[in-house]
mmCIF file of C-alpha atoms and ligand atoms in Angstrom:
data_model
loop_
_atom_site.group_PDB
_atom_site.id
_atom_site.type_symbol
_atom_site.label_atom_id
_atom_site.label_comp_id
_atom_site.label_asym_id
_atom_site.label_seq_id
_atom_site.Cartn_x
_atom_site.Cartn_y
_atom_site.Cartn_z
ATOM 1 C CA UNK A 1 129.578 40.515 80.174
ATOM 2 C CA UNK A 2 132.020 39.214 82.948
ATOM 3 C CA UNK A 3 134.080 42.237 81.963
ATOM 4 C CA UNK A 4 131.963 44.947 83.022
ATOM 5 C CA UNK A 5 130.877 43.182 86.338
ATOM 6 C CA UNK A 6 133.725 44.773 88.475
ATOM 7 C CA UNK A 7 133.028 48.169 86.756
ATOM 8 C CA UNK A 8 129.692 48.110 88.084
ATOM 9 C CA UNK A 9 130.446 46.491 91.336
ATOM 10 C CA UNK A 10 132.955 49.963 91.106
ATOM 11 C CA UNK A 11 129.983 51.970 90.247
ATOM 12 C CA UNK A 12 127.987 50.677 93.369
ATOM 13 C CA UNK A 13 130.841 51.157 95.847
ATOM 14 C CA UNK A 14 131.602 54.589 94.872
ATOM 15 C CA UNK A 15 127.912 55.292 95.017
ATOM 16 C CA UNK A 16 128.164 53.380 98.757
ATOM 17 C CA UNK A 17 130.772 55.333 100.078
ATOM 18 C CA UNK A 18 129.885 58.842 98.863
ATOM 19 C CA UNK A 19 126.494 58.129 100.250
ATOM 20 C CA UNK A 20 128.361 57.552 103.266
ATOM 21 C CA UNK A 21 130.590 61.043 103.386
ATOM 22 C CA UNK A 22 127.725 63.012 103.160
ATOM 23 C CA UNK A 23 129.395 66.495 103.228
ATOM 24 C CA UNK A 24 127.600 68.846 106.074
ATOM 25 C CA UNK A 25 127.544 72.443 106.558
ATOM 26 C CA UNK A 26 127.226 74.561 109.511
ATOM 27 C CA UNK A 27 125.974 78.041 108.621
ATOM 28 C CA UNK A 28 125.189 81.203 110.795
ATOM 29 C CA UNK A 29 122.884 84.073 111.176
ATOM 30 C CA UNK A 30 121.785 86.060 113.934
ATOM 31 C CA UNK A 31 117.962 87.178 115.639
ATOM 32 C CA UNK A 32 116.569 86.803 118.906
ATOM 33 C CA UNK A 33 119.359 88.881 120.070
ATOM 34 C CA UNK A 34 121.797 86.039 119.822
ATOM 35 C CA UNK A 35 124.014 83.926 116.952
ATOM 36 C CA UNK A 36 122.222 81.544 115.078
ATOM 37 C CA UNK A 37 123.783 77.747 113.982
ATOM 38 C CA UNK A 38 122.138 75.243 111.683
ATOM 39 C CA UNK A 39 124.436 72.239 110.593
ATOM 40 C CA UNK A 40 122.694 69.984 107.914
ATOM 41 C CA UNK A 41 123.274 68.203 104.791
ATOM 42 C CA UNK A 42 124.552 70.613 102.394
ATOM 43 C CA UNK A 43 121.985 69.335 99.750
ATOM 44 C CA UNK A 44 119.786 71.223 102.252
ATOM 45 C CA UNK A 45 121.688 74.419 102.053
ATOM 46 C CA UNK A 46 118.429 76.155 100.218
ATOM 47 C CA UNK A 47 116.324 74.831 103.762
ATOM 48 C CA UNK A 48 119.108 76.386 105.885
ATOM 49 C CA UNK A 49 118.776 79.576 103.865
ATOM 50 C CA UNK A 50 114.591 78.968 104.465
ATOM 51 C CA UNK A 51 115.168 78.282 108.063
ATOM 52 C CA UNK A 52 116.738 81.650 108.894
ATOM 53 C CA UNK A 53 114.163 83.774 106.577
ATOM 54 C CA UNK A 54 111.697 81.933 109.324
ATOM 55 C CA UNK A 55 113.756 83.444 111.818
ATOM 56 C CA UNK A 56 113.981 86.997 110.685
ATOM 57 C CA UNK A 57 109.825 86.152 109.912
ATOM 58 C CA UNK A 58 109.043 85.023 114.170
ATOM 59 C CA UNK A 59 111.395 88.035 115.192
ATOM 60 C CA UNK A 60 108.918 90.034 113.302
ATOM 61 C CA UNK A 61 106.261 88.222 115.889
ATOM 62 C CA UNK A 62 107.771 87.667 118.981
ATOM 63 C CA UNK A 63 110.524 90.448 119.580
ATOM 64 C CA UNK A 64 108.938 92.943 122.589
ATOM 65 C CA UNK A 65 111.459 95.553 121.100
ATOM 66 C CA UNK A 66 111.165 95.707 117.827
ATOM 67 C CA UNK A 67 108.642 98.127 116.821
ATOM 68 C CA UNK A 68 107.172 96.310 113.888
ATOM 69 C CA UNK A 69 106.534 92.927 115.752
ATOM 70 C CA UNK A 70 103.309 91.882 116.557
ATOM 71 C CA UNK A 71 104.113 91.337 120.083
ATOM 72 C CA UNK A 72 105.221 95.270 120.727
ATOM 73 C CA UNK A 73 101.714 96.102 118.818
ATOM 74 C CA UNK A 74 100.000 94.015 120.894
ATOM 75 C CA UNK A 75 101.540 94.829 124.217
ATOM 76 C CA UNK A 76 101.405 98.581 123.062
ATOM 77 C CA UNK A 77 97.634 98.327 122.361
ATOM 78 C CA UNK A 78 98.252 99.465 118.288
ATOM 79 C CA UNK A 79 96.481 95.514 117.502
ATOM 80 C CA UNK A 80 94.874 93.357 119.738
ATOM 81 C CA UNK A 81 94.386 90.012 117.764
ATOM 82 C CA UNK A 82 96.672 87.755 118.218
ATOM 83 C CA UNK A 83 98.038 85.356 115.623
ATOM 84 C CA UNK A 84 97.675 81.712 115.700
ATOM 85 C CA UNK A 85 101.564 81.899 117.024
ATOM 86 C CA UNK A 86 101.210 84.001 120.154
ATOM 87 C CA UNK A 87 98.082 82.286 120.689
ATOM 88 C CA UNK A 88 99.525 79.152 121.048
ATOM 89 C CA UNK A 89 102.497 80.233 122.850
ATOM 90 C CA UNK A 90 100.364 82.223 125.394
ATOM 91 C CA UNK A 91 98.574 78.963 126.109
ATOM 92 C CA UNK A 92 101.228 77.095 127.032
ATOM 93 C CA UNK A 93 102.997 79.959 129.127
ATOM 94 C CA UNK A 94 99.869 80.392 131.131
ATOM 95 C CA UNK A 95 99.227 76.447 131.596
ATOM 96 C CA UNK A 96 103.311 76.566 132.910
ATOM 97 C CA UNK A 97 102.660 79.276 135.385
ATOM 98 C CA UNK A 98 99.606 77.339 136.956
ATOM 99 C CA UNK A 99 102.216 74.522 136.946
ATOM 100 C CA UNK A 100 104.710 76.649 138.917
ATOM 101 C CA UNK A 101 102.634 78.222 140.372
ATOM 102 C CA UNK A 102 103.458 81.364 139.273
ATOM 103 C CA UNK A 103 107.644 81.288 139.374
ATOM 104 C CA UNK A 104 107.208 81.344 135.152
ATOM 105 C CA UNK A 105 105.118 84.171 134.199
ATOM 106 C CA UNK A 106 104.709 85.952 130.658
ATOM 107 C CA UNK A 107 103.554 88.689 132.005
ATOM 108 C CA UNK A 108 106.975 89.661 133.878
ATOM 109 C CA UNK A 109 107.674 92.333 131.334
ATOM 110 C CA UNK A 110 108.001 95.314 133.334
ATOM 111 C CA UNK A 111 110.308 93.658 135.912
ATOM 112 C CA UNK A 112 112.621 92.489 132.945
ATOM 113 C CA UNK A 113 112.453 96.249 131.442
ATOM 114 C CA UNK A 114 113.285 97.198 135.325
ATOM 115 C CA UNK A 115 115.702 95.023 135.634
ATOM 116 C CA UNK A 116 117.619 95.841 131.764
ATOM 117 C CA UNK A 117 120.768 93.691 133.261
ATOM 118 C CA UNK A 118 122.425 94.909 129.627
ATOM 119 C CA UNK A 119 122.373 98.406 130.842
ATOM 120 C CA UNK A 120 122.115 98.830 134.282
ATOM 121 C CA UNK A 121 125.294 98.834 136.865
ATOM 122 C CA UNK A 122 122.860 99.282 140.186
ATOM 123 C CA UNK A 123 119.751 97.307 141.759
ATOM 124 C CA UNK A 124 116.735 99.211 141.178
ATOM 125 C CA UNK A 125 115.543 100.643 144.433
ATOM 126 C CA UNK A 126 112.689 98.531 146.017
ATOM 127 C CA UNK A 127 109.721 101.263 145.670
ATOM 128 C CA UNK A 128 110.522 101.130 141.872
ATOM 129 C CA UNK A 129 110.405 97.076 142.319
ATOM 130 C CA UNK A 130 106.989 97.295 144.420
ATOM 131 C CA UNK A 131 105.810 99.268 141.001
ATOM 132 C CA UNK A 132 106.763 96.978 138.458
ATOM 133 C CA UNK A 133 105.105 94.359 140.221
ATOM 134 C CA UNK A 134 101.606 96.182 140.257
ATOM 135 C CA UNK A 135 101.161 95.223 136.539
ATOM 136 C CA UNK A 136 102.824 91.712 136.751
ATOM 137 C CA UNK A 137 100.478 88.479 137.277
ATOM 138 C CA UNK A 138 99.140 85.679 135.014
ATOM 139 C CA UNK A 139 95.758 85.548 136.567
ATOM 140 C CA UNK A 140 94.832 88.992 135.200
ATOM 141 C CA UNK A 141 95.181 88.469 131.768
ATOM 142 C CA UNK A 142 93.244 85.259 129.395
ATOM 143 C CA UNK A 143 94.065 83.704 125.929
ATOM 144 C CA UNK A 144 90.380 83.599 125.387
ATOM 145 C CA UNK A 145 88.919 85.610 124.910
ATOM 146 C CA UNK A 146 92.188 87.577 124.414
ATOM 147 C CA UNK A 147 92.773 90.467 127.191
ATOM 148 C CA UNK A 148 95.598 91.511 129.036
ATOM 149 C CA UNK A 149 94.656 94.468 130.723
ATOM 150 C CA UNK A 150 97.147 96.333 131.359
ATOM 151 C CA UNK A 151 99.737 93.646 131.775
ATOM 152 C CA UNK A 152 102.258 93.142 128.906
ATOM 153 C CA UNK A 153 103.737 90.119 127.275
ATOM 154 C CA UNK A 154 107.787 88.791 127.286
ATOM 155 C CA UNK A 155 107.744 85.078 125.176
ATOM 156 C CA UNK A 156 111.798 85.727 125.653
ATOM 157 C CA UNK A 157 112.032 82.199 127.854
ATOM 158 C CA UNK A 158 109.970 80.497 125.753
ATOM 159 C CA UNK A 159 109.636 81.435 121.792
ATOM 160 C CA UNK A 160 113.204 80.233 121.246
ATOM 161 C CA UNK A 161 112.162 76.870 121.662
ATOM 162 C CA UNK A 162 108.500 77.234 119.934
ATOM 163 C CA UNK A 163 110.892 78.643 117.117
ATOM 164 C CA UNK A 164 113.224 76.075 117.178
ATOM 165 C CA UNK A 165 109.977 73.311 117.177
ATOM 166 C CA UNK A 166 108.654 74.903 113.742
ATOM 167 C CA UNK A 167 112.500 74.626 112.563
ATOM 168 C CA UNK A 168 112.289 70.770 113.122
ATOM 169 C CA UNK A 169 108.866 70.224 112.068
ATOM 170 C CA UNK A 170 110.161 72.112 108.658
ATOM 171 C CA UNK A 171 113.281 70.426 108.231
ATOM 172 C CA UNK A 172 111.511 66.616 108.795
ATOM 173 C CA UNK A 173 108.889 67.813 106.231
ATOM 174 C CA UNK A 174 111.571 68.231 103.434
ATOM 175 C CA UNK A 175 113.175 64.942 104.588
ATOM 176 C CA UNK A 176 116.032 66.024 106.126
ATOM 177 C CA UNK A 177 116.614 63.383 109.264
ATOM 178 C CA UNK A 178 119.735 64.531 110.440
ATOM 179 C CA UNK A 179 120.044 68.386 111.578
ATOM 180 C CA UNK A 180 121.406 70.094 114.541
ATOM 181 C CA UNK A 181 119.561 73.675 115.131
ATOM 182 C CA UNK A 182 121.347 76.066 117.625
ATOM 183 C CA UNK A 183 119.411 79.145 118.681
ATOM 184 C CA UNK A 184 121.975 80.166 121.159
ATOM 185 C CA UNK A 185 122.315 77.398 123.233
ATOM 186 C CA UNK A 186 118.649 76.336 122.509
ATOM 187 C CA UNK A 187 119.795 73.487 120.726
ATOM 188 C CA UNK A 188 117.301 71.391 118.653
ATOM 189 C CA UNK A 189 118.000 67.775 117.097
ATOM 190 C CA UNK A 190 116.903 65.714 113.806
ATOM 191 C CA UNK A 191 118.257 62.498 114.374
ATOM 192 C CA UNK A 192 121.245 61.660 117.045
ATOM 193 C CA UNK A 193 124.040 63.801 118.349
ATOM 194 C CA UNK A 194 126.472 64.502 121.143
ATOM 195 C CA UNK A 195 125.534 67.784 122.792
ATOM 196 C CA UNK A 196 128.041 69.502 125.148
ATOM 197 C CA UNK A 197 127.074 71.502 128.413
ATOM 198 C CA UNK A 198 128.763 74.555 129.273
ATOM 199 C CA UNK A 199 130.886 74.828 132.762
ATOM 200 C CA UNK A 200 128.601 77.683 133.797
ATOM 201 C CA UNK A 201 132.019 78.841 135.854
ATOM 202 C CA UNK A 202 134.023 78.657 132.573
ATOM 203 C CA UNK A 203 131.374 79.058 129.401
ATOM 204 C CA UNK A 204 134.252 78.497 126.819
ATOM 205 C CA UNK A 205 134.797 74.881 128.038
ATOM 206 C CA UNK A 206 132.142 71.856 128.106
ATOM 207 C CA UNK A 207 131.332 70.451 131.385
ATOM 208 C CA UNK A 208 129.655 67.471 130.134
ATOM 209 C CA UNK A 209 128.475 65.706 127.396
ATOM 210 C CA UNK A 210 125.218 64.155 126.764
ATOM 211 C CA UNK A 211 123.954 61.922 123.865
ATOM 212 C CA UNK A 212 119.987 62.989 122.285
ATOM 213 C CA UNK A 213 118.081 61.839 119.766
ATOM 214 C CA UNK A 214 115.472 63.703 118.449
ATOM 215 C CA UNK A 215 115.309 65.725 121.050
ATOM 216 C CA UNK A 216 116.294 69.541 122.461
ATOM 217 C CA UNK A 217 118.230 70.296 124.993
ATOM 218 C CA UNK A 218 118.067 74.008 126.229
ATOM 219 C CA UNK A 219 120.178 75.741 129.287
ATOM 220 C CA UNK A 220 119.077 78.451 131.465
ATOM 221 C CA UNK A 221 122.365 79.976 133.814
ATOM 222 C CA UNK A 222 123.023 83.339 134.999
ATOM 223 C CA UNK A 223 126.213 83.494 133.525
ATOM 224 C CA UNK A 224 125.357 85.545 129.751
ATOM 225 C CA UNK A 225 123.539 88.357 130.665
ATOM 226 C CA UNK A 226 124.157 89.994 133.959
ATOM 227 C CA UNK A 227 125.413 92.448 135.930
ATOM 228 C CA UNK A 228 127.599 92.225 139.774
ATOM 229 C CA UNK A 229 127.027 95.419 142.167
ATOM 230 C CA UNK A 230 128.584 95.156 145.573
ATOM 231 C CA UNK A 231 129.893 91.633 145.139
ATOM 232 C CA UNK A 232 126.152 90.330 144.144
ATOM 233 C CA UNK A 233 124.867 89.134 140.563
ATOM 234 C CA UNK A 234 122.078 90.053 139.435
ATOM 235 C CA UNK A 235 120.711 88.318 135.871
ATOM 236 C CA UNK A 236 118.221 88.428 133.524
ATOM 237 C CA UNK A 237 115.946 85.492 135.261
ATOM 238 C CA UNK A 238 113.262 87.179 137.726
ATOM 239 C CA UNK A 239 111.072 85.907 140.376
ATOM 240 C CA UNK A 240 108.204 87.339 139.928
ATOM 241 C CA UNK A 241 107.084 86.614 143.173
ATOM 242 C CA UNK A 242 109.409 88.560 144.445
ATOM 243 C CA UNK A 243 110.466 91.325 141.722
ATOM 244 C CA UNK A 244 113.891 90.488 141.908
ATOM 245 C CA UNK A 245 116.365 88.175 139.870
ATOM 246 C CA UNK A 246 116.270 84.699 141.124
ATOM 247 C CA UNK A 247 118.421 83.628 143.831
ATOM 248 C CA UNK A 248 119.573 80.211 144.714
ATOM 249 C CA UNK A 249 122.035 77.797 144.494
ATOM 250 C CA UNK A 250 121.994 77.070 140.987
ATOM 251 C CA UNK A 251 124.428 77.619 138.376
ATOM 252 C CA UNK A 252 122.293 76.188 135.063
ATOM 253 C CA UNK A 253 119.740 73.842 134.634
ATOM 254 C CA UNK A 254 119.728 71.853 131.511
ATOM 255 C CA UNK A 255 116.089 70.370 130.431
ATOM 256 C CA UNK A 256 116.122 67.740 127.712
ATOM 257 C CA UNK A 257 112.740 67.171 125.956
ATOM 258 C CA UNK A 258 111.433 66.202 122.327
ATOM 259 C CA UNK A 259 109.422 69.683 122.726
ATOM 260 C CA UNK A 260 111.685 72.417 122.754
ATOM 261 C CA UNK A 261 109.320 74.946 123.973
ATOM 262 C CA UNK A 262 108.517 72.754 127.130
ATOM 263 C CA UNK A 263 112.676 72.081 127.329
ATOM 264 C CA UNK A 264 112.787 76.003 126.856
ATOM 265 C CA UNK A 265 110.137 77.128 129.687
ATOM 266 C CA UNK A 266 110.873 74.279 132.241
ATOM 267 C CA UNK A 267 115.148 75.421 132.396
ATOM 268 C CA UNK A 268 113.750 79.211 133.053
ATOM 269 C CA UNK A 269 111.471 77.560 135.757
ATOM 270 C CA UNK A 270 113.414 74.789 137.178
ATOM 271 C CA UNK A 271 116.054 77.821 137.873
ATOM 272 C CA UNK A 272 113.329 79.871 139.537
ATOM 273 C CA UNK A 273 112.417 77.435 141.780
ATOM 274 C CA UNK A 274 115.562 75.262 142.066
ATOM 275 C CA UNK A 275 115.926 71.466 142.595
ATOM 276 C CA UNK A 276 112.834 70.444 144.592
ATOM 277 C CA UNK A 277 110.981 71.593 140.867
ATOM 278 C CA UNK A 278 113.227 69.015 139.078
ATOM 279 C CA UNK A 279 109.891 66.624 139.454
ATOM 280 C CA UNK A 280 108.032 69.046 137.106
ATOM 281 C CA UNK A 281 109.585 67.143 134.631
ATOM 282 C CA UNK A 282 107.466 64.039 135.279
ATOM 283 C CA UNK A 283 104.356 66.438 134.179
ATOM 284 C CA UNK A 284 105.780 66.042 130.820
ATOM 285 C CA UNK A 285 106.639 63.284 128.722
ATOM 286 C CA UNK A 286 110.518 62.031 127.681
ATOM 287 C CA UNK A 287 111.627 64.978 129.291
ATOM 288 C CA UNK A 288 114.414 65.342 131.820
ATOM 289 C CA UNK A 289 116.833 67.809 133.285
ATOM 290 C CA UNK A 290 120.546 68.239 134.969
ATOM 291 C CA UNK A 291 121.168 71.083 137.511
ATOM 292 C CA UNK A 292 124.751 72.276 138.291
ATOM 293 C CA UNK A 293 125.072 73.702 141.955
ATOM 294 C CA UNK A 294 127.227 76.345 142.452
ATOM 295 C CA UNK A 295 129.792 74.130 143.880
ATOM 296 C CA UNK A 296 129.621 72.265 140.675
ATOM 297 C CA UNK A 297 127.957 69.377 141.967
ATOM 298 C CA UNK A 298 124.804 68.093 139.907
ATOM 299 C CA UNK A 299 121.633 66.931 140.602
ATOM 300 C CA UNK A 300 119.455 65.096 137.914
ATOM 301 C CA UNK A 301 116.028 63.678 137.194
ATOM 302 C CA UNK A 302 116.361 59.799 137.978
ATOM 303 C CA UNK A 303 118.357 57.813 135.385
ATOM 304 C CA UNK A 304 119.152 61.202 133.485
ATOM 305 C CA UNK A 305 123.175 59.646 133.477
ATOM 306 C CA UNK A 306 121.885 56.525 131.589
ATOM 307 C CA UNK A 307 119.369 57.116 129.767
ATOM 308 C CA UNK A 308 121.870 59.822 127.949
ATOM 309 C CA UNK A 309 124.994 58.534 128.185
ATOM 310 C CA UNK A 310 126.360 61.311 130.427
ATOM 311 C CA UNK A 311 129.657 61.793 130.317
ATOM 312 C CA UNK A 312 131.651 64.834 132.379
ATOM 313 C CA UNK A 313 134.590 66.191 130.699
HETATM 314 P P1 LIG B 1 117.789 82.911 127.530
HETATM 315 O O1 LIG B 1 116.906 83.991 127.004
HETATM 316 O O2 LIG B 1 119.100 83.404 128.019
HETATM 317 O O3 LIG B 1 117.895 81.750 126.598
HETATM 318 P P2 LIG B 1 115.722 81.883 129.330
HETATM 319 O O4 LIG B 1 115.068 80.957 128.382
HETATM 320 O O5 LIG B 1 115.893 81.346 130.695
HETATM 321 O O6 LIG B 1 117.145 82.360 128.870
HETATM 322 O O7 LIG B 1 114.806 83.167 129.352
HETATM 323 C C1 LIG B 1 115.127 84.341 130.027
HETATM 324 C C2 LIG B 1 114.226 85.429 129.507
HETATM 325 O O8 LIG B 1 112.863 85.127 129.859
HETATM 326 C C3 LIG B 1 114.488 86.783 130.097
HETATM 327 O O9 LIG B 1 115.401 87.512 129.316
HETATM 328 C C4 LIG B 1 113.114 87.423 130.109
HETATM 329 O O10 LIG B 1 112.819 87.946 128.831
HETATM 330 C C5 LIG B 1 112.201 86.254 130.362
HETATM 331 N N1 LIG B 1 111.932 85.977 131.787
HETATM 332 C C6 LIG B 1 112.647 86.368 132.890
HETATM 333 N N2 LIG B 1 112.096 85.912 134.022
HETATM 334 C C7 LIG B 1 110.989 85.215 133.651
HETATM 335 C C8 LIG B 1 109.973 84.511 134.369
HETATM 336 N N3 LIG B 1 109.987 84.417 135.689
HETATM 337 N N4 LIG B 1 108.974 83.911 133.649
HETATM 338 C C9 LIG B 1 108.937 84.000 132.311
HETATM 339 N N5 LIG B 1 109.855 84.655 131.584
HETATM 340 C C10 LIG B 1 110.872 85.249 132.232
HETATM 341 MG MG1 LIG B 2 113.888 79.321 128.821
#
């Protein structure tokens, strides 16, 4: 008997350490108009493939261009129920405009059409602005009973991180507790990682690093999509209050929160309305945010350095 003992003690270390050297996988897809990245366990490489049919399945939803999505039908008048999704997002987008009083508004549609910063080299001209406006406006439309008028819906600051919720939710549900979900810089976490923030002067290098635990952490910066005319930049981020793209002193805002559809709606707003609207925050819980100034200073919710471990690279 004595002679098999180290065998099995063998048996049980091997078993230790490969438990230990789990081997992960990073795959990548594409929807929403950006690159997709899910790292996980790669004994969860069927979930990953699961994960990204759910992707393709809410672009079907929440895409304003595609022509089969139930968004385009809806805005376009061919259905007028909504699903249980847009529902539920349209809730919460109205509830954050009341909050900001109107600087985040799904309903901004035809300014973001006007504004098509992939195509356009030239400001629209203000009469066309003053136009756009006319159907633009959160108080005109209601979740329920479901109208909209003649307003129109864009989820586009928001659905990324409802998305990347459901993604979590799923993932937990088949056990998985350590996952990192990237929807294009909306990144999502099961379990605890490092996350890197972009220099939005230099998006190829990190500016800082922060440490989350089942949490998101989603950016909003003018520095992907955009376009400079006469030594201005205009981006894809409007004001609705004022038809154009905001303007302040605000690089990116980075909003850490264990919901990644309030993390995604609160960076679009906090960069709307810049730093004073850092104390929206507080309306939510466990959730905080960074801004980087355009001088590259920061400002942060209180304790955001500690509570994170911030560390600038
Ligand atoms: P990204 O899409 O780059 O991740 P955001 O989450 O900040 O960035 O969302 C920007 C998108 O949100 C725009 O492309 C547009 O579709 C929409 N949007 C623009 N301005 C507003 C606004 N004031 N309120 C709500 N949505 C907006
Ligand atoms: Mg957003």
């Amino acid at each position: 008997m004595k002679k098999f003992l180290p065998l099995f003690m063998l048996l049980a270390l091997v078993t230790l350490f490969s438990s230990c050297t789990e081997t992960k996988v990073t795959r990548q897809s594409f929807a929403f108009d950006t690159v997709l990245n899910i790292t996980a366990d790669e004994k969860y490489n069927e979930e990953i493939s699961e994960a990204f049919r759910m992707c393709q399945g809410y672009e079907k939803v929440f895409s304003r261009t595609n022509k089969e999505s139930e968004l385009y039908k809806i805005n376009n008048k061919v259905s007028v129920l909504p699903s249980k999704e847009i529902k539920e997002v349209l809730e919460f987008s109205l509830d954050m405009s009341k909050k900001t009083d109107g600087a985040f508004d799904v309903t901004v549609a035809p300014l973001v059409d006007l504004w098509d910063v992939n195509k356009r080299t030239a400001p629209p001209s203000s009469e066309e602005i003053e136009k756009a406006k006319e159907n633009v406006g959160y108080e005109n439309i209601s979740s329920a009973p479901f109208s909209l008028g003649k307003a129109s819906l864009d989820m586009g600051a928001v659905a990324k991180g409802y998305i990347a919720d459901r993604l979590v939710d799923y993932f937990k549900e088949k056990g998985a507790d350590d996952v990192i979900i990237d929807l294009g810089g909306n990144v999502a976490l099961v379990g605890e990682h490092s996350v890197g923030i972009r220099n939005p002067k230099k998006p190829d290098e990190v500016f800082a690093v922060i440490h989350l635990k089942d949490k998101s952490a989603v950016t909003s910066g003018a520095y992907q999509r955009y376009f400079d005319y006469e030594g201005e930049r205009y981006h894809h981020i409007i004001d609705p209050r004022t038809g154009y793209p905001s303007d302040g002193d605000i690089l990116s805002v980075t909003v850490v929160s264990p919901s990644s559809m309030v993390a995604d709606a609160l960076s679009t707003s906090i960069y709307i309305l810049g730093e004073d609207a850092l104390s929206l925050c507080e309306e939510f819980p466990h959730t905080d945010a960074i801004i980087i100034r355009k001088d590259l200073n920061t400002a942060t919710t209180k304790g955001f350095a500690e509570k994170y471990s911030l560390a600038y690279k």
